[in-house]
Amino acid sequence: MCWTASGAGIRNSVRPALINERKNRNRIDMRLVKKIRLIGHFYRSFWLLSSLITAACMVLFWEYGFSIFSTLLWFKLATLFLIFRFIKSYKAREFYYYHNLGVSKLLLWGVTLSFDLLVYLILLFQVNRFR
Amino acid sequence: MRHVLEFDSIRLSFGGRMILCDVYMKCETGKITGLLGRNGQGKSCLFNIVYGELRAEEKSVRFDNVSVAKGFMRPDLLRFLPQFDFIPKSFTISRVFDDFGLDYRELEKRFPEFASKHRVAVGKLSGGQYRFIQTYVILKAESRFVILDEPFTHLMPLQIEKVIELIREEKENKGLLITDHLYRPIIEIADRLYLLTDGKTHPVRGLAEMEELGYVAMGR
């Protein structure tokens, strides 16, 4: 390592390290953005169907309230499972695309299903608030 | 820098039928390793096992002597071109290039047939162009090793020539594993050849040895 006493020398030796660090951080940010974009695209393959099911559950929840909450929750989970089974075989080939970009099936399913379920629960609680 | 991919001790059976039992292959940076074999011998299964997509009863896959069970989790180490179309058909070419960190202008410059097609969805391309784009991105994207499972399928002779040219270029900084039923181009470009038969890999040097193992029939 080059160590110089002058201020300019220190600046010159520190600057490349900072530039490299910034470049690495940008690269990591880009990778994260790409991964989010890929997961978003994957979610688009079933969000419409899932949203329709969520909307139907919201209507039922508006009518009957918390008395059918557990039934609706099991219904939502069952439909998500069916969607999972369908997409798993229907889009089997496309998983190679995601894998070649470092996005595993576990990450794709984990993020999209959790997000979908979270949105579902938030919407049901919002319905309950305005009921 | 030179890197080595080795795999052995792979065992795979389906319903009591042994598919793979005695396999050893080695691939290095700067070398093209070809794998040949009849239909149903397990070539694609073997590559899927190496990539981590298919679970084997036993396996040992090593990158520079470090065991990596799920190659698909490490695109920096290994990328895989499956024998079928894998890019979502709705994606535009520029989107695919962006995902793989590639420059579309380079493709346009070298292959004018793709000029100003960056906004075209890959599903709208001809079968040959679609396959070519898939092979191109896998070959060109940053990685130490590349597996190509039937890269010449759906391609016309002119496109095959282009793919061979790309493979030779990428060989400079990558190790390549390749299989296809068009065995002549494989023999032409491979530095090392293996023949998969009865679940075992046999290093072979030429057509005569392949004939001995029942892969080709010469002079008939």
mmCIF file of N, CA and C in Angstrom, chain B residues 133-203:
data_model
loop_
_atom_site.group_PDB
_atom_site.id
_atom_site.type_symbol
_atom_site.label_atom_id
_atom_site.label_comp_id
_atom_site.label_asym_id
_atom_site.label_seq_id
_atom_site.Cartn_x
_atom_site.Cartn_y
_atom_site.Cartn_z
ATOM 1 N N ILE B 133 -31.162 -15.943 -30.191
ATOM 2 C CA ILE B 133 -31.091 -14.928 -29.130
ATOM 3 C C ILE B 133 -30.825 -15.602 -27.775
ATOM 4 N N GLN B 134 -31.505 -16.729 -27.552
ATOM 5 C CA GLN B 134 -31.321 -17.432 -26.273
ATOM 6 C C GLN B 134 -29.879 -17.926 -26.116
ATOM 7 N N THR B 135 -29.356 -18.496 -27.204
ATOM 8 C CA THR B 135 -27.976 -18.989 -27.175
ATOM 9 C C THR B 135 -27.010 -17.823 -26.983
ATOM 10 N N TYR B 136 -27.290 -16.718 -27.673
ATOM 11 C CA TYR B 136 -26.409 -15.548 -27.608
ATOM 12 C C TYR B 136 -26.304 -15.006 -26.185
ATOM 13 N N VAL B 137 -27.454 -14.807 -25.526
ATOM 14 C CA VAL B 137 -27.408 -14.195 -24.189
ATOM 15 C C VAL B 137 -26.716 -15.116 -23.178
ATOM 16 N N ILE B 138 -26.964 -16.417 -23.307
ATOM 17 C CA ILE B 138 -26.329 -17.352 -22.373
ATOM 18 C C ILE B 138 -24.819 -17.393 -22.598
ATOM 19 N N LEU B 139 -24.432 -17.375 -23.880
ATOM 20 C CA LEU B 139 -22.996 -17.425 -24.180
ATOM 21 C C LEU B 139 -22.283 -16.149 -23.779
ATOM 22 N N LYS B 140 -22.918 -15.020 -24.031
ATOM 23 C CA LYS B 140 -22.251 -13.737 -23.831
ATOM 24 C C LYS B 140 -22.289 -13.224 -22.393
ATOM 25 N N ALA B 141 -23.297 -13.634 -21.625
ATOM 26 C CA ALA B 141 -23.415 -13.113 -20.256
ATOM 27 C C ALA B 141 -22.220 -13.560 -19.413
ATOM 28 N N GLU B 142 -21.887 -12.720 -18.431
ATOM 29 C CA GLU B 142 -20.727 -12.994 -17.573
ATOM 30 C C GLU B 142 -20.904 -14.289 -16.789
ATOM 31 N N SER B 143 -19.951 -15.164 -16.888
ATOM 32 C CA SER B 143 -20.004 -16.433 -16.171
ATOM 33 C C SER B 143 -18.704 -17.197 -16.418
ATOM 34 N N ARG B 144 -18.376 -18.121 -15.515
ATOM 35 C CA ARG B 144 -17.138 -18.892 -15.729
ATOM 36 C C ARG B 144 -17.362 -20.091 -16.647
ATOM 37 N N PHE B 145 -18.563 -20.681 -16.526
ATOM 38 C CA PHE B 145 -18.871 -21.861 -17.346
ATOM 39 C C PHE B 145 -20.251 -21.730 -17.967
ATOM 40 N N VAL B 146 -20.393 -22.379 -19.102
ATOM 41 C CA VAL B 146 -21.685 -22.361 -19.786
ATOM 42 C C VAL B 146 -22.019 -23.781 -20.234
ATOM 43 N N ILE B 147 -23.252 -24.186 -19.985
ATOM 44 C CA ILE B 147 -23.733 -25.474 -20.496
ATOM 45 C C ILE B 147 -24.707 -25.190 -21.630
ATOM 46 N N LEU B 148 -24.464 -25.807 -22.763
ATOM 47 C CA LEU B 148 -25.354 -25.624 -23.919
ATOM 48 C C LEU B 148 -25.969 -26.971 -24.266
ATOM 49 N N ASP B 149 -27.269 -27.072 -24.042
ATOM 50 C CA ASP B 149 -27.982 -28.308 -24.345
ATOM 51 C C ASP B 149 -28.708 -28.120 -25.684
ATOM 52 N N GLU B 150 -28.206 -28.743 -26.692
ATOM 53 C CA GLU B 150 -28.742 -28.661 -28.059
ATOM 54 C C GLU B 150 -28.848 -27.220 -28.586
ATOM 55 N N PRO B 151 -27.720 -26.539 -28.676
ATOM 56 C CA PRO B 151 -27.775 -25.145 -29.161
ATOM 57 C C PRO B 151 -28.080 -25.018 -30.652
ATOM 58 N N PHE B 152 -27.926 -26.115 -31.426
ATOM 59 C CA PHE B 152 -28.147 -26.017 -32.874
ATOM 60 C C PHE B 152 -29.571 -26.376 -33.296
ATOM 61 N N THR B 153 -30.384 -26.784 -32.328
ATOM 62 C CA THR B 153 -31.768 -27.134 -32.641
ATOM 63 C C THR B 153 -32.511 -25.908 -33.172
ATOM 64 N N HIS B 154 -33.313 -26.098 -34.197
ATOM 65 C CA HIS B 154 -34.131 -25.047 -34.835
ATOM 66 C C HIS B 154 -33.312 -24.037 -35.630
ATOM 67 N N LEU B 155 -32.013 -24.264 -35.753
ATOM 68 C CA LEU B 155 -31.195 -23.283 -36.481
ATOM 69 C C LEU B 155 -30.904 -23.768 -37.896
ATOM 70 N N MET B 156 -30.838 -22.795 -38.813
ATOM 71 C CA MET B 156 -30.458 -23.155 -40.183
ATOM 72 C C MET B 156 -28.926 -23.148 -40.263
ATOM 73 N N PRO B 157 -28.367 -23.807 -41.305
ATOM 74 C CA PRO B 157 -26.901 -23.944 -41.379
ATOM 75 C C PRO B 157 -26.130 -22.638 -41.176
ATOM 76 N N LEU B 158 -26.652 -21.551 -41.741
ATOM 77 C CA LEU B 158 -25.961 -20.261 -41.617
ATOM 78 C C LEU B 158 -25.904 -19.810 -40.150
ATOM 79 N N GLN B 159 -27.015 -20.026 -39.448
ATOM 80 C CA GLN B 159 -27.059 -19.645 -38.036
ATOM 81 C C GLN B 159 -26.153 -20.558 -37.199
ATOM 82 N N ILE B 160 -26.097 -21.831 -37.589
ATOM 83 C CA ILE B 160 -25.210 -22.766 -36.883
ATOM 84 C C ILE B 160 -23.766 -22.274 -36.976
ATOM 85 N N GLU B 161 -23.389 -21.806 -38.159
ATOM 86 C CA GLU B 161 -22.035 -21.268 -38.349
ATOM 87 C C GLU B 161 -21.775 -20.094 -37.390
ATOM 88 N N LYS B 162 -22.797 -19.242 -37.262
ATOM 89 C CA LYS B 162 -22.652 -18.066 -36.385
ATOM 90 C C LYS B 162 -22.504 -18.480 -34.930
ATOM 91 N N VAL B 163 -23.302 -19.488 -34.540
ATOM 92 C CA VAL B 163 -23.220 -19.959 -33.150
ATOM 93 C C VAL B 163 -21.847 -20.577 -32.888
ATOM 94 N N ILE B 164 -21.339 -21.333 -33.854
ATOM 95 C CA ILE B 164 -20.006 -21.934 -33.707
ATOM 96 C C ILE B 164 -18.958 -20.828 -33.533
ATOM 97 N N GLU B 165 -19.115 -19.772 -34.294
ATOM 98 C CA GLU B 165 -18.183 -18.632 -34.209
ATOM 99 C C GLU B 165 -18.233 -18.009 -32.803
ATOM 100 N N LEU B 166 -19.459 -17.841 -32.294
ATOM 101 C CA LEU B 166 -19.630 -17.274 -30.946
ATOM 102 C C LEU B 166 -19.028 -18.187 -29.884
ATOM 103 N N ILE B 167 -19.266 -19.484 -30.038
ATOM 104 C CA ILE B 167 -18.737 -20.456 -29.066
ATOM 105 C C ILE B 167 -17.213 -20.369 -29.038
ATOM 106 N N ARG B 168 -16.609 -20.308 -30.212
ATOM 107 C CA ARG B 168 -15.140 -20.230 -30.293
ATOM 108 C C ARG B 168 -14.620 -18.960 -29.631
ATOM 109 N N GLU B 169 -15.359 -17.880 -29.826
ATOM 110 C CA GLU B 169 -14.970 -16.592 -29.223
ATOM 111 C C GLU B 169 -15.029 -16.670 -27.700
ATOM 112 N N GLU B 170 -16.139 -17.190 -27.199
ATOM 113 C CA GLU B 170 -16.363 -17.212 -25.746
ATOM 114 C C GLU B 170 -15.466 -18.208 -25.032
ATOM 115 N N LYS B 171 -14.961 -19.158 -25.791
ATOM 116 C CA LYS B 171 -14.047 -20.159 -25.249
ATOM 117 C C LYS B 171 -12.804 -19.486 -24.628
ATOM 118 N N GLU B 172 -12.451 -18.329 -25.126
ATOM 119 C CA GLU B 172 -11.261 -17.636 -24.634
ATOM 120 C C GLU B 172 -11.313 -17.352 -23.130
ATOM 121 N N ASN B 173 -12.515 -17.034 -22.628
ATOM 122 C CA ASN B 173 -12.583 -16.709 -21.194
ATOM 123 C C ASN B 173 -13.584 -17.541 -20.409
ATOM 124 N N LYS B 174 -14.058 -18.613 -21.015
ATOM 125 C CA LYS B 174 -15.033 -19.474 -20.326
ATOM 126 C C LYS B 174 -14.723 -20.938 -20.602
ATOM 127 N N GLY B 175 -15.334 -21.791 -19.811
ATOM 128 C CA GLY B 175 -15.311 -23.216 -20.106
ATOM 129 C C GLY B 175 -16.683 -23.576 -20.635
ATOM 130 N N LEU B 176 -16.736 -24.358 -21.691
ATOM 131 C CA LEU B 176 -18.045 -24.663 -22.290
ATOM 132 C C LEU B 176 -18.321 -26.161 -22.345
ATOM 133 N N LEU B 177 -19.516 -26.511 -21.951
ATOM 134 C CA LEU B 177 -19.985 -27.904 -22.039
ATOM 135 C C LEU B 177 -21.115 -27.915 -23.050
ATOM 136 N N ILE B 178 -21.031 -28.822 -24.004
ATOM 137 C CA ILE B 178 -22.005 -28.743 -25.077
ATOM 138 C C ILE B 178 -22.463 -30.133 -25.529
ATOM 139 N N THR B 179 -23.743 -30.244 -25.815
ATOM 140 C CA THR B 179 -24.264 -31.483 -26.390
ATOM 141 C C THR B 179 -25.260 -31.140 -27.487
ATOM 142 N N ASP B 180 -25.331 -31.973 -28.491
ATOM 143 C CA ASP B 180 -26.301 -31.781 -29.565
ATOM 144 C C ASP B 180 -26.371 -33.068 -30.381
ATOM 145 N N HIS B 181 -27.489 -33.242 -31.093
ATOM 146 C CA HIS B 181 -27.589 -34.420 -31.953
ATOM 147 C C HIS B 181 -26.831 -34.223 -33.260
ATOM 148 N N LEU B 182 -26.557 -32.958 -33.594
ATOM 149 C CA LEU B 182 -25.707 -32.698 -34.769
ATOM 150 C C LEU B 182 -24.264 -32.901 -34.299
ATOM 151 N N TYR B 183 -23.794 -34.117 -34.433
ATOM 152 C CA TYR B 183 -22.509 -34.431 -33.813
ATOM 153 C C TYR B 183 -21.295 -33.894 -34.568
ATOM 154 N N ARG B 184 -21.474 -33.643 -35.878
ATOM 155 C CA ARG B 184 -20.311 -33.182 -36.642
ATOM 156 C C ARG B 184 -19.783 -31.817 -36.168
ATOM 157 N N PRO B 185 -20.680 -30.813 -35.974
ATOM 158 C CA PRO B 185 -20.148 -29.548 -35.438
ATOM 159 C C PRO B 185 -19.520 -29.724 -34.045
ATOM 160 N N ILE B 186 -20.080 -30.631 -33.256
ATOM 161 C CA ILE B 186 -19.529 -30.847 -31.910
ATOM 162 C C ILE B 186 -18.109 -31.415 -32.014
ATOM 163 N N ILE B 187 -17.959 -32.410 -32.894
ATOM 164 C CA ILE B 187 -16.623 -33.004 -33.080
ATOM 165 C C ILE B 187 -15.646 -31.937 -33.580
ATOM 166 N N GLU B 188 -16.159 -31.068 -34.447
ATOM 167 C CA GLU B 188 -15.313 -30.028 -35.046
ATOM 168 C C GLU B 188 -14.795 -29.026 -34.006
ATOM 169 N N ILE B 189 -15.655 -28.647 -33.058
ATOM 170 C CA ILE B 189 -15.237 -27.569 -32.145
ATOM 171 C C ILE B 189 -14.730 -28.054 -30.788
ATOM 172 N N ALA B 190 -15.051 -29.303 -30.411
ATOM 173 C CA ALA B 190 -14.711 -29.743 -29.055
ATOM 174 C C ALA B 190 -13.218 -30.041 -28.897
ATOM 175 N N ASP B 191 -12.688 -29.629 -27.752
ATOM 176 C CA ASP B 191 -11.298 -29.960 -27.426
ATOM 177 C C ASP B 191 -11.239 -31.321 -26.736
ATOM 178 N N ARG B 192 -12.352 -31.645 -26.080
ATOM 179 C CA ARG B 192 -12.435 -32.926 -25.373
ATOM 180 C C ARG B 192 -13.830 -33.488 -25.612
ATOM 181 N N LEU B 193 -13.902 -34.785 -25.903
ATOM 182 C CA LEU B 193 -15.199 -35.390 -26.231
ATOM 183 C C LEU B 193 -15.509 -36.560 -25.304
ATOM 184 N N TYR B 194 -16.754 -36.640 -24.901
ATOM 185 C CA TYR B 194 -17.207 -37.785 -24.111
ATOM 186 C C TYR B 194 -18.432 -38.379 -24.808
ATOM 187 N N LEU B 195 -18.553 -39.683 -24.689
ATOM 188 C CA LEU B 195 -19.745 -40.350 -25.210
ATOM 189 C C LEU B 195 -20.469 -40.996 -24.031
ATOM 190 N N LEU B 196 -21.738 -40.694 -23.917
ATOM 191 C CA LEU B 196 -22.526 -41.250 -22.809
ATOM 192 C C LEU B 196 -23.312 -42.448 -23.319
ATOM 193 N N THR B 197 -22.998 -43.582 -22.754
ATOM 194 C CA THR B 197 -23.728 -44.779 -23.143
ATOM 195 C C THR B 197 -23.829 -45.721 -21.948
ATOM 196 N N ASP B 198 -24.998 -46.317 -21.777
ATOM 197 C CA ASP B 198 -25.303 -47.199 -20.630
ATOM 198 C C ASP B 198 -24.978 -46.545 -19.285
ATOM 199 N N GLY B 199 -25.250 -45.278 -19.167
ATOM 200 C CA GLY B 199 -25.060 -44.560 -17.909
ATOM 201 C C GLY B 199 -23.630 -44.190 -17.598
ATOM 202 N N LYS B 200 -22.716 -44.448 -18.546
ATOM 203 C CA LYS B 200 -21.297 -44.152 -18.299
ATOM 204 C C LYS B 200 -20.758 -43.189 -19.345
ATOM 205 N N THR B 201 -19.811 -42.366 -18.933
ATOM 206 C CA THR B 201 -19.161 -41.481 -19.908
ATOM 207 C C THR B 201 -17.851 -42.121 -20.357
ATOM 208 N N HIS B 202 -17.629 -42.093 -21.669
ATOM 209 C CA HIS B 202 -16.392 -42.645 -22.226
ATOM 210 C C HIS B 202 -15.667 -41.528 -22.958
ATOM 211 N N PRO B 203 -14.432 -41.242 -22.559
ATOM 212 C CA PRO B 203 -13.683 -40.262 -23.362
ATOM 213 C C PRO B 203 -13.412 -40.852 -24.743
#
